[in-house]
Coordinates of C-alpha atoms and ligand atoms in Angstrom, one line a residue:
X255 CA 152.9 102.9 92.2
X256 CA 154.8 102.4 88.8
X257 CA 154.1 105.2 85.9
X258 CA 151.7 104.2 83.2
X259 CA 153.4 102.5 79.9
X260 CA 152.2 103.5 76.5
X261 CA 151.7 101.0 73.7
X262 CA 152.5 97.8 76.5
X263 CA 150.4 96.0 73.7
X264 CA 153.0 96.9 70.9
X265 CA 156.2 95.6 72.8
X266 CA 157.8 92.3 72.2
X267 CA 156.7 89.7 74.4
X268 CA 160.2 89.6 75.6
X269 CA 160.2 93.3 76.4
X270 CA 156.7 93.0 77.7
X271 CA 158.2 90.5 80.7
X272 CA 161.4 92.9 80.8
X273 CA 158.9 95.9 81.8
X274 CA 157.3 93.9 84.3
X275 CA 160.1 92.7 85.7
X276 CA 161.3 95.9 86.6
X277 CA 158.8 97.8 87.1
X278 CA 156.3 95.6 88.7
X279 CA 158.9 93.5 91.0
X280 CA 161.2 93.6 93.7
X281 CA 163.9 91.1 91.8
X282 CA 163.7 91.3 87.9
X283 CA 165.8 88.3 87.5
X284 CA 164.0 86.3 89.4
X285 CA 160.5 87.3 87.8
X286 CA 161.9 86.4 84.4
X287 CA 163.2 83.2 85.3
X288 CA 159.8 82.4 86.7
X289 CA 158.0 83.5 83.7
X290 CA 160.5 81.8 81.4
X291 CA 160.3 78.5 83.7
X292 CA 156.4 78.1 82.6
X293 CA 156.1 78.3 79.3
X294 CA 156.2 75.4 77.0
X295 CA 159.4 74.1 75.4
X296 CA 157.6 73.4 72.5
X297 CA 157.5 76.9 70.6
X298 CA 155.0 76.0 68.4
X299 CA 152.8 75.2 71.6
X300 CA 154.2 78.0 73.3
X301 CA 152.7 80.7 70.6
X302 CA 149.4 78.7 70.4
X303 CA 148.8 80.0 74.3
X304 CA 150.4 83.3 73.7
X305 CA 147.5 84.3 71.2
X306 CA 144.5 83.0 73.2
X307 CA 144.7 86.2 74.5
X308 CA 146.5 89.7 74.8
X309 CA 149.6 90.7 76.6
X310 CA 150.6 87.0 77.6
X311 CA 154.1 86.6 79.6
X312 CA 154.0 82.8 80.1
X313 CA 151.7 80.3 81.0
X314 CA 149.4 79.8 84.6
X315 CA 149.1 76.4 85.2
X316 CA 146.1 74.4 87.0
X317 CA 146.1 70.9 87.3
X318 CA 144.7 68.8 85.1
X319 CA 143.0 65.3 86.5
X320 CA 140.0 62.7 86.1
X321 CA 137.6 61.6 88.3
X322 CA 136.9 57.7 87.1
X323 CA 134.0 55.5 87.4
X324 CA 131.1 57.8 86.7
X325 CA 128.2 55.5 86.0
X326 CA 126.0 58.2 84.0
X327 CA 122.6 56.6 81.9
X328 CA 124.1 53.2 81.8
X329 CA 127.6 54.2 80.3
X330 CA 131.2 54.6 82.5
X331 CA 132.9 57.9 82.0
X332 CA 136.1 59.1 83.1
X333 CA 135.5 63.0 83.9
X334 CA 138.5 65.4 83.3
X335 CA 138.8 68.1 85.7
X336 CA 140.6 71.0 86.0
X337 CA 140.8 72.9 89.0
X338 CA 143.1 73.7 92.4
X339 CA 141.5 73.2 95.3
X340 CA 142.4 69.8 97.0
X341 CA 140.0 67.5 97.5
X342 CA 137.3 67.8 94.8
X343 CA 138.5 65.6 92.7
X344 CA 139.1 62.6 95.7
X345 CA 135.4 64.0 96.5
X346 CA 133.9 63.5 93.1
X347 CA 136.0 60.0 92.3
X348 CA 134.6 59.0 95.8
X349 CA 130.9 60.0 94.8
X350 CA 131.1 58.3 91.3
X351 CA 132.4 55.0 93.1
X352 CA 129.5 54.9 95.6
X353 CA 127.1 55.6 93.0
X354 CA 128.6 52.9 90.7
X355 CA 127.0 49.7 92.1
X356 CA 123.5 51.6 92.6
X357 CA 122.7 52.1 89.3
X358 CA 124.6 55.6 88.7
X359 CA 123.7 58.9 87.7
X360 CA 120.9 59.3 85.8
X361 CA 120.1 62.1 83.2
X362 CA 117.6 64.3 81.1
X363 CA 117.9 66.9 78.7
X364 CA 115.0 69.0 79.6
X365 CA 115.9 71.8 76.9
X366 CA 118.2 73.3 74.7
X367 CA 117.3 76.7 73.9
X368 CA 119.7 79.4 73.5
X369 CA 118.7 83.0 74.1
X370 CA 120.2 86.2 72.9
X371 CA 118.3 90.1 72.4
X372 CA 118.2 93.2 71.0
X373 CA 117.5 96.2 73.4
X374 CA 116.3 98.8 71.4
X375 CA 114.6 102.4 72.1
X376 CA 111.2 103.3 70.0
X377 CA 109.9 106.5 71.3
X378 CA 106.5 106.4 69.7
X379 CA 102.7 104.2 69.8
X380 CA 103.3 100.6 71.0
X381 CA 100.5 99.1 68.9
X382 CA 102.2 100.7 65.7
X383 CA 105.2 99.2 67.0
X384 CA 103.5 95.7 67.7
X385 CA 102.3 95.9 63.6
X386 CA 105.4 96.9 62.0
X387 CA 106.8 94.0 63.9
X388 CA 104.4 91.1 62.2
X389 CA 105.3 92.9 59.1
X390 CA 109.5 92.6 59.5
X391 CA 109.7 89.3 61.1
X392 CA 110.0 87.5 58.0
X393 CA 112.2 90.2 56.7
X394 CA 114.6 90.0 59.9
X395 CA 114.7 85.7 59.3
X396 CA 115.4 86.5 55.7
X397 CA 118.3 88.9 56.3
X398 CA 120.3 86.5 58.8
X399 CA 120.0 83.2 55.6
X400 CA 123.3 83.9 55.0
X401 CA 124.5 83.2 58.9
X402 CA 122.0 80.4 59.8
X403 CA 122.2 78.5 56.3
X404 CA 124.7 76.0 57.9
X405 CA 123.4 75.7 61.3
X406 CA 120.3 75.1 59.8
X407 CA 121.5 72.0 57.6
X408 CA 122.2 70.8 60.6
X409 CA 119.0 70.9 62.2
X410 CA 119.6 74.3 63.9
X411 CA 118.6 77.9 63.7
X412 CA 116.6 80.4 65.0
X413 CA 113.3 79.5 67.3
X414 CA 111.6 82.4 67.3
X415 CA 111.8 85.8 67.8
X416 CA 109.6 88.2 70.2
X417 CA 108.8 91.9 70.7
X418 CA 108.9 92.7 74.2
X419 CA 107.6 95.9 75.8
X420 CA 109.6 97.1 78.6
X421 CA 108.9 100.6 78.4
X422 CA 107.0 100.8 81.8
X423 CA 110.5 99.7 83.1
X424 CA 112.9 102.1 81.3
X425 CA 110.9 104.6 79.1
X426 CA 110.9 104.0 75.2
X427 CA 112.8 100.4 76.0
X428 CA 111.6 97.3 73.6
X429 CA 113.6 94.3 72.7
X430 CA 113.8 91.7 70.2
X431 CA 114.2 88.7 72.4
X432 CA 115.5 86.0 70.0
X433 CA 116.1 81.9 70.7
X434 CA 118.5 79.6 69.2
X435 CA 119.2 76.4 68.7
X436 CA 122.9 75.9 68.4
X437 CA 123.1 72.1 68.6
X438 CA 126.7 71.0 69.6
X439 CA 128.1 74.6 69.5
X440 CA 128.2 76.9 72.5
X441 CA 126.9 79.5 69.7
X442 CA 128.1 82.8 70.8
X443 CA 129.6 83.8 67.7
X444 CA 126.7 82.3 66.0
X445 CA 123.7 84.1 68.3
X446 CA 125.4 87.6 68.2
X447 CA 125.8 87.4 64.6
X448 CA 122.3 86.8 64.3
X449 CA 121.6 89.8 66.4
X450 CA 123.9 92.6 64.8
X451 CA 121.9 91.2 61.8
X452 CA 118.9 91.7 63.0
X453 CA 119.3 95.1 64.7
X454 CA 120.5 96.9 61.4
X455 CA 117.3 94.8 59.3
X456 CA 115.4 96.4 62.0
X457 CA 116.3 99.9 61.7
X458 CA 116.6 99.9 58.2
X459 CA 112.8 98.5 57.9
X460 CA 111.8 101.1 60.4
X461 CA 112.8 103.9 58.5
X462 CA 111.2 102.3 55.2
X463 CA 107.8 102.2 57.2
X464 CA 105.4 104.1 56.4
X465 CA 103.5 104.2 59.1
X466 CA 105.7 105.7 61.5
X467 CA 106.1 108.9 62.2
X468 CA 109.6 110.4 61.9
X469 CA 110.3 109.8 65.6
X470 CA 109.1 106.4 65.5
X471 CA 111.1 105.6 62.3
X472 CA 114.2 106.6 64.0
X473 CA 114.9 103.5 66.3
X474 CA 118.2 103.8 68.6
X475 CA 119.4 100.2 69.0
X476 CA 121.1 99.7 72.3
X477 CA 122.8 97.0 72.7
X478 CA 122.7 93.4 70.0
X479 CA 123.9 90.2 72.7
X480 CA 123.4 86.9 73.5
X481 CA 122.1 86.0 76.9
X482 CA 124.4 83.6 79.8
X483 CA 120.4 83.1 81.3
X484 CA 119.3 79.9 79.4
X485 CA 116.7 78.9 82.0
X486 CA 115.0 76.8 78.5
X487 CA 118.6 75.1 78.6
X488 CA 118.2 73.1 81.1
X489 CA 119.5 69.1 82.5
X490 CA 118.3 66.7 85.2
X491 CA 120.5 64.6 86.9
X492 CA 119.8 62.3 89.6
X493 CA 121.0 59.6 92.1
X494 CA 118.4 57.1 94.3
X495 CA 118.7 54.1 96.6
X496 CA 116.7 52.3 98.8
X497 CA 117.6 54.0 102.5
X498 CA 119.3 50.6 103.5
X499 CA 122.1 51.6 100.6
X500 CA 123.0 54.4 102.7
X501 CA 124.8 52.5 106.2
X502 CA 128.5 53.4 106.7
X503 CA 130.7 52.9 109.5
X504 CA 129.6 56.6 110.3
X505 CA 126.2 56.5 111.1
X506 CA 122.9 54.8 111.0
X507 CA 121.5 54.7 107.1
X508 CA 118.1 56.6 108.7
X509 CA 119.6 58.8 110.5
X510 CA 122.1 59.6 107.6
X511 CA 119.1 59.8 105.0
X512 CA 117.1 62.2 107.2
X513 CA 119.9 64.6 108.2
X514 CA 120.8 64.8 104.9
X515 CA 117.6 66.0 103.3
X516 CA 117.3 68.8 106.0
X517 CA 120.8 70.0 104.7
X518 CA 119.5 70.8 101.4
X519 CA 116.3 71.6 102.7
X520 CA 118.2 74.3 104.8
X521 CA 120.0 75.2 101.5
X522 CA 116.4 75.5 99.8
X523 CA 115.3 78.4 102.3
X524 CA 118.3 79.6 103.7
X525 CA 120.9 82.1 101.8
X526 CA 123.5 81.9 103.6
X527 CA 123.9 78.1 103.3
X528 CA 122.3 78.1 99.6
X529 CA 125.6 79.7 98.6
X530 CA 128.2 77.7 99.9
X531 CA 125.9 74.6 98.7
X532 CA 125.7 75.7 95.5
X533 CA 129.8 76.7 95.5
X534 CA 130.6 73.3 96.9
X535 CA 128.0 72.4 93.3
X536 CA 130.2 74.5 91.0
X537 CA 133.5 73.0 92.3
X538 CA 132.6 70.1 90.3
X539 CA 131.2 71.9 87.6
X540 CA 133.2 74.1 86.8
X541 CA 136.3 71.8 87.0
X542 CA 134.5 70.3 84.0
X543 CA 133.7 73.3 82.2
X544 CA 137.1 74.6 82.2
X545 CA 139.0 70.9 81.4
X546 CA 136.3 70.6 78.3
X547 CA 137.3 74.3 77.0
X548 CA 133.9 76.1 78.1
X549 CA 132.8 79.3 79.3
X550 CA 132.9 78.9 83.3
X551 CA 132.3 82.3 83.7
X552 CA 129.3 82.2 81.4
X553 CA 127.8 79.1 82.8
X554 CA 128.6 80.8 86.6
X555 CA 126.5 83.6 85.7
X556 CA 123.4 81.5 84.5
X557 CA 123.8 78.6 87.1
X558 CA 123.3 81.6 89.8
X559 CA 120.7 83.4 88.5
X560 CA 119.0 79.9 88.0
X561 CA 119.3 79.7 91.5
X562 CA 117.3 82.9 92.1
X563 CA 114.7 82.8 89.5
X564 CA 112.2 82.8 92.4
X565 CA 113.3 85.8 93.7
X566 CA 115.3 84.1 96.7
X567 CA 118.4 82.7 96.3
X568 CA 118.2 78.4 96.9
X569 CA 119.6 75.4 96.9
X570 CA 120.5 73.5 92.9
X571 CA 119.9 70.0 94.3
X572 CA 117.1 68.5 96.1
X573 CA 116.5 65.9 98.0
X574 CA 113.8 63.9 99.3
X575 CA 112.6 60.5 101.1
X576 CA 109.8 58.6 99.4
X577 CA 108.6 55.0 100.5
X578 CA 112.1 54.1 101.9
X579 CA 114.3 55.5 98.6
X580 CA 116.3 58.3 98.9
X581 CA 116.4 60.3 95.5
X582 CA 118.8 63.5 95.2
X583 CA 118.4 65.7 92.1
X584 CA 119.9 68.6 90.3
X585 CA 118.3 70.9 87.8
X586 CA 120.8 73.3 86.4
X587 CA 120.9 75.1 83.0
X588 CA 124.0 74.7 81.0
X589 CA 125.5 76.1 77.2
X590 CA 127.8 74.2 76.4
X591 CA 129.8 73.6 72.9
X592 CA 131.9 70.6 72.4
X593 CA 132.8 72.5 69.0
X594 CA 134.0 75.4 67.6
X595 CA 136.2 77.8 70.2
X596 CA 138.9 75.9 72.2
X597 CA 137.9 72.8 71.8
X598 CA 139.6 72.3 68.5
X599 CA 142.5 74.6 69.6
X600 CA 143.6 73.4 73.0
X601 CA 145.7 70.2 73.1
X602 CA 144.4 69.4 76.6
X603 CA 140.8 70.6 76.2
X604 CA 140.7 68.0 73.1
X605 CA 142.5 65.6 75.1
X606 CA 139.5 65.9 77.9
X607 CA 136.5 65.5 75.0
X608 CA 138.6 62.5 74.3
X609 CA 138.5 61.3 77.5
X610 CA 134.7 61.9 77.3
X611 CA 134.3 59.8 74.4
X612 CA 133.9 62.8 72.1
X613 CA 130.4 63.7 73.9
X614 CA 127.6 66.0 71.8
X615 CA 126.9 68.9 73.7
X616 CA 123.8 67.6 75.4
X617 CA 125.9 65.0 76.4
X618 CA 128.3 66.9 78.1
X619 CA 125.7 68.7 79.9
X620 CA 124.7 65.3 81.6
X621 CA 128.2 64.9 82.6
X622 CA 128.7 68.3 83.3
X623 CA 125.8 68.0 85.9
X624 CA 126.7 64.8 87.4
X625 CA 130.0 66.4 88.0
X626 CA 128.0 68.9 90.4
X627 CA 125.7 66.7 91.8
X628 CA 128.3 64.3 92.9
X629 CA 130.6 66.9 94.4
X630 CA 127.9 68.1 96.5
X631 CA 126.9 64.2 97.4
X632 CA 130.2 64.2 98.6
X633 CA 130.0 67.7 100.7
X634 CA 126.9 67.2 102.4
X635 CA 128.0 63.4 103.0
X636 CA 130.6 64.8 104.8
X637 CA 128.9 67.5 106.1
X638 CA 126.8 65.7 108.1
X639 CA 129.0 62.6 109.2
X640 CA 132.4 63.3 110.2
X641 CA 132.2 67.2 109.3
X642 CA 134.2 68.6 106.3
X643 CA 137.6 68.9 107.6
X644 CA 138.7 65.7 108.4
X645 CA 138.9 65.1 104.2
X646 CA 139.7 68.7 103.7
X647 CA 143.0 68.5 105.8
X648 CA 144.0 65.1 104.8
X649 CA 143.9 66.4 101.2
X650 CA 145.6 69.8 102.2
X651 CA 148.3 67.8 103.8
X652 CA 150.9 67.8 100.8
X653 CA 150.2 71.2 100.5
X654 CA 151.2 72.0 104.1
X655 CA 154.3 70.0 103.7
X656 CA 155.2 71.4 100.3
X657 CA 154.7 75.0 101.9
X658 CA 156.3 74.1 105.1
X659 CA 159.3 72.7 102.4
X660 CA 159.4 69.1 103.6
X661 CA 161.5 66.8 101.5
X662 CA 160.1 63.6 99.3
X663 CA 161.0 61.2 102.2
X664 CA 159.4 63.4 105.4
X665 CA 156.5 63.8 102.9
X666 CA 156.0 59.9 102.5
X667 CA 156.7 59.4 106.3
X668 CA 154.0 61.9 107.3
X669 CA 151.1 61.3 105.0
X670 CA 151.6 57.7 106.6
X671 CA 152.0 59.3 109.9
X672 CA 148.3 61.5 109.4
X673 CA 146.5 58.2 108.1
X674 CA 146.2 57.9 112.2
X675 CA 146.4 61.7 113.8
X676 CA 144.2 64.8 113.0
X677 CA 145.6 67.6 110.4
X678 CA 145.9 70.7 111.9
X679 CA 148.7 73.7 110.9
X680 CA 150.1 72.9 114.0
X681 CA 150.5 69.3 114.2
X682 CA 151.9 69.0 110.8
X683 CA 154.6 71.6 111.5
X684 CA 155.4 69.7 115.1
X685 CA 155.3 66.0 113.2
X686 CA 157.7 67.6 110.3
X687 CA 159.9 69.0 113.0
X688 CA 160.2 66.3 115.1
X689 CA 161.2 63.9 112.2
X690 CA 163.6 66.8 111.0
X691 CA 165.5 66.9 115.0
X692 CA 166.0 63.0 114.5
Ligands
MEV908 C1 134.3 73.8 99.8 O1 135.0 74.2 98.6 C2 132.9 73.5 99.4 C3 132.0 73.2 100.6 O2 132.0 74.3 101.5 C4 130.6 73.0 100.1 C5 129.5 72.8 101.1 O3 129.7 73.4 102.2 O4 128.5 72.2 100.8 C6 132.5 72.0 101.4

């Protein structure tokens, strides 16, 4: 255990690295080299990353790819990923290109309402509280003009806002639950400006109302914050075909139609399984979210409690078998912003929107769910055909080999070796060795 530093935030980058080095590591050297080896030879690049955040040493790389041939509503898209795990992108490409010649993906926006609240404490008569609302509504819109004046130009703004009681929950506790429409923003920034607006307009007001008693007048705001649960945020994404569509050289189109829709029935009831469904959902999404500069974290948090908003966690995707046409859905809420934040700051994530076509935010969120409805096409495909890790381990080869430090040649000779034979830890290390003994 190394001693604590004082004022680590103050140092020099370089003497930030030189503390880590040796107090953190076993070769100092070695560290620095590393950390030196991944930053950007551009400096002006280099100090562009540096300030994202606090404390940086050097730059953690993921790689950046694209899934082509994403038929979505009639138009082809090339979606950027970002993301390590081998095979979701081979999974997704292979999705998009089986999709491609039956009519794609296809999308709806069924909402785009932002949510964000004010938790407050009013210890005092809930039907005095319910009045001096109606009363300071207009006064709370009027105090955030300044904030909303350009959103709304635009066509956004506030919704609405609501008193909620929750005092029977947590005693005295009330909120102003507020909605937003942020258009192609993400609209953090935007939503909790709003809300610190809003909670001082609200205390001020209370102690100017008359009606209250001095206890009630005193109102002990809590906490002003957006909300990652946008269940009124919501997109549609679908795929059908006529059962026929679905024949390959691994089983019967019936058979493969049918076992299919029991997978993500099993998903629907079964915990366990919903989980792993839904992570195999968010491999592809969040790939997306991250290459496009978004919140994965944020949208994480929403997708899951999405998933639970009956009380028991379930499957994102459905699927189902009606007069001979398979049809396989997703319903997922999703903020996104294609402005503001990153996206005009990171070459790559500007890079990816160009890719996209410069989408609007509801447009991303088509893509963004197509992205996760064709990554868990691909899962459950292989899920119940050959099994997952036939794909898996052919993907995982290079990674094996790279690990097991096999040159460029033994690597070209063995992917074309495992084209034929199984991947297992084992049999890559005894191919590799047997070439090596030659
Ligand atoms: C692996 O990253 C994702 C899967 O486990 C998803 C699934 O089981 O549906 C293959």
């Amino acid at each position: 255990m190394n001693a604590p530093v004082e004022g680590f935030s103050k140092l020099s980058k370089t003497q930030k690295i030189d503390w880590i080095a040796h107090n953190c590591t076993t070769d100092p050297k070695a560290t620095k080299d590393l950390l030196e080896r991944y930053w950007n030879t551009d400096p002006d690049v280099q100090k562009l990353h540096d300030e994202f955040i606090e404390n940086t040493l050097t730059n953690y790389y993921l790689p950046f790819a694209v899934a082509p041939n994403f038929l979505i509503d009639d138009k082809l898209y090339a979606i950027p990923m970002a993301i390590e795990e081998s095979s979701v992108v081979a999974a997704a490409s292979k999705s998009a290109k089986f999709w491609l010649d039956k009519g794609g993906f296809k999308t709806e926006i069924l909402g785009t309402e932002k949510v964000g609240q004010v938790h407050f404490i009013y210890n005092g008569d809930a039907e005095k509280l319910r009045s001096f609302f109606k009363i300071v509504k207009p006064e709370l819109l009027e105090s955030v003009a300044v904030i909303t004046q350009n959103m709304e130009k635009r066509g956004g703004g506030i919704n609405n806002i609501e008193l909620r009681d929750w005092s029977e929950q947590v005693e005295g506790y009330y909120q102003l639950h507020c909605t937003f429409e942020t258009l192609d923003a993400m609209g953090a920034n935007f939503i909790n400006s709003c809300l610190e607006q809003f909670a001082k307009t609200l205390k001020e007001q209370a102690l100017l109302h008359e009606a209250f008693t001095q206890e009630e007048k005193d109102i002990e705001v809590v906490m002003s914050i957006l909300s990652n649960y946008v269940p009124n945020c919501l997109v549609k994404a679908e795929v059908s075909c006529p059962i026929s569509d679905l024949e390959s050289k691994d089983m019967p189109a019936d058979l493969f139609a049918q076992k299919f829709v029991r997978a993500v029935d099993i998903a629907n009831v079964e915990p366990y399984r919903a989980v792993t469904h839904n992570k195999g959902i968010m491999n592809g999404i969040d790939a997306v979210v991250l290459a496009t500069g978004n919140d994965f974290r944020a949208v994480e948090a929403g997708i899951h409690a999405y998933a639970a908003r009956d009380g028991h966690y379930s499957s994102l995707t459905h699927a189902k078998i009606e007069e001979g046409v398979f049809r396989f859905w997703i319903e997922i809420p999703l903020a996104l912003g294609t402005v503001g934040g990153l996206t005009t700051l990171h070459p790559l994530v500007k890079l990816a929107l160009e890719i996209l076509q410069h989408p609007s935010a509801k447009e991303l969120m088509r893509i963004v769910a197509v992205a996760g409805l064709a990554q868990n096409f691909a899962a459950v495909r292989s899920l119940v055909t050959t099994g997952i890790q036939k794909g898996h381990m052919k993907m995982h080869l290079l990674n094996m080999l790279n690990q097991m430090g096999a040159s460029e040649e033994e690597k070209v000779q063995l992917v074309e070796y495992f084209k034929h034979h199984t991947v297992t830890n084992a049999s890559v290390k005894e191919a590799l060795e047997k070439i090596q003994s030659r």
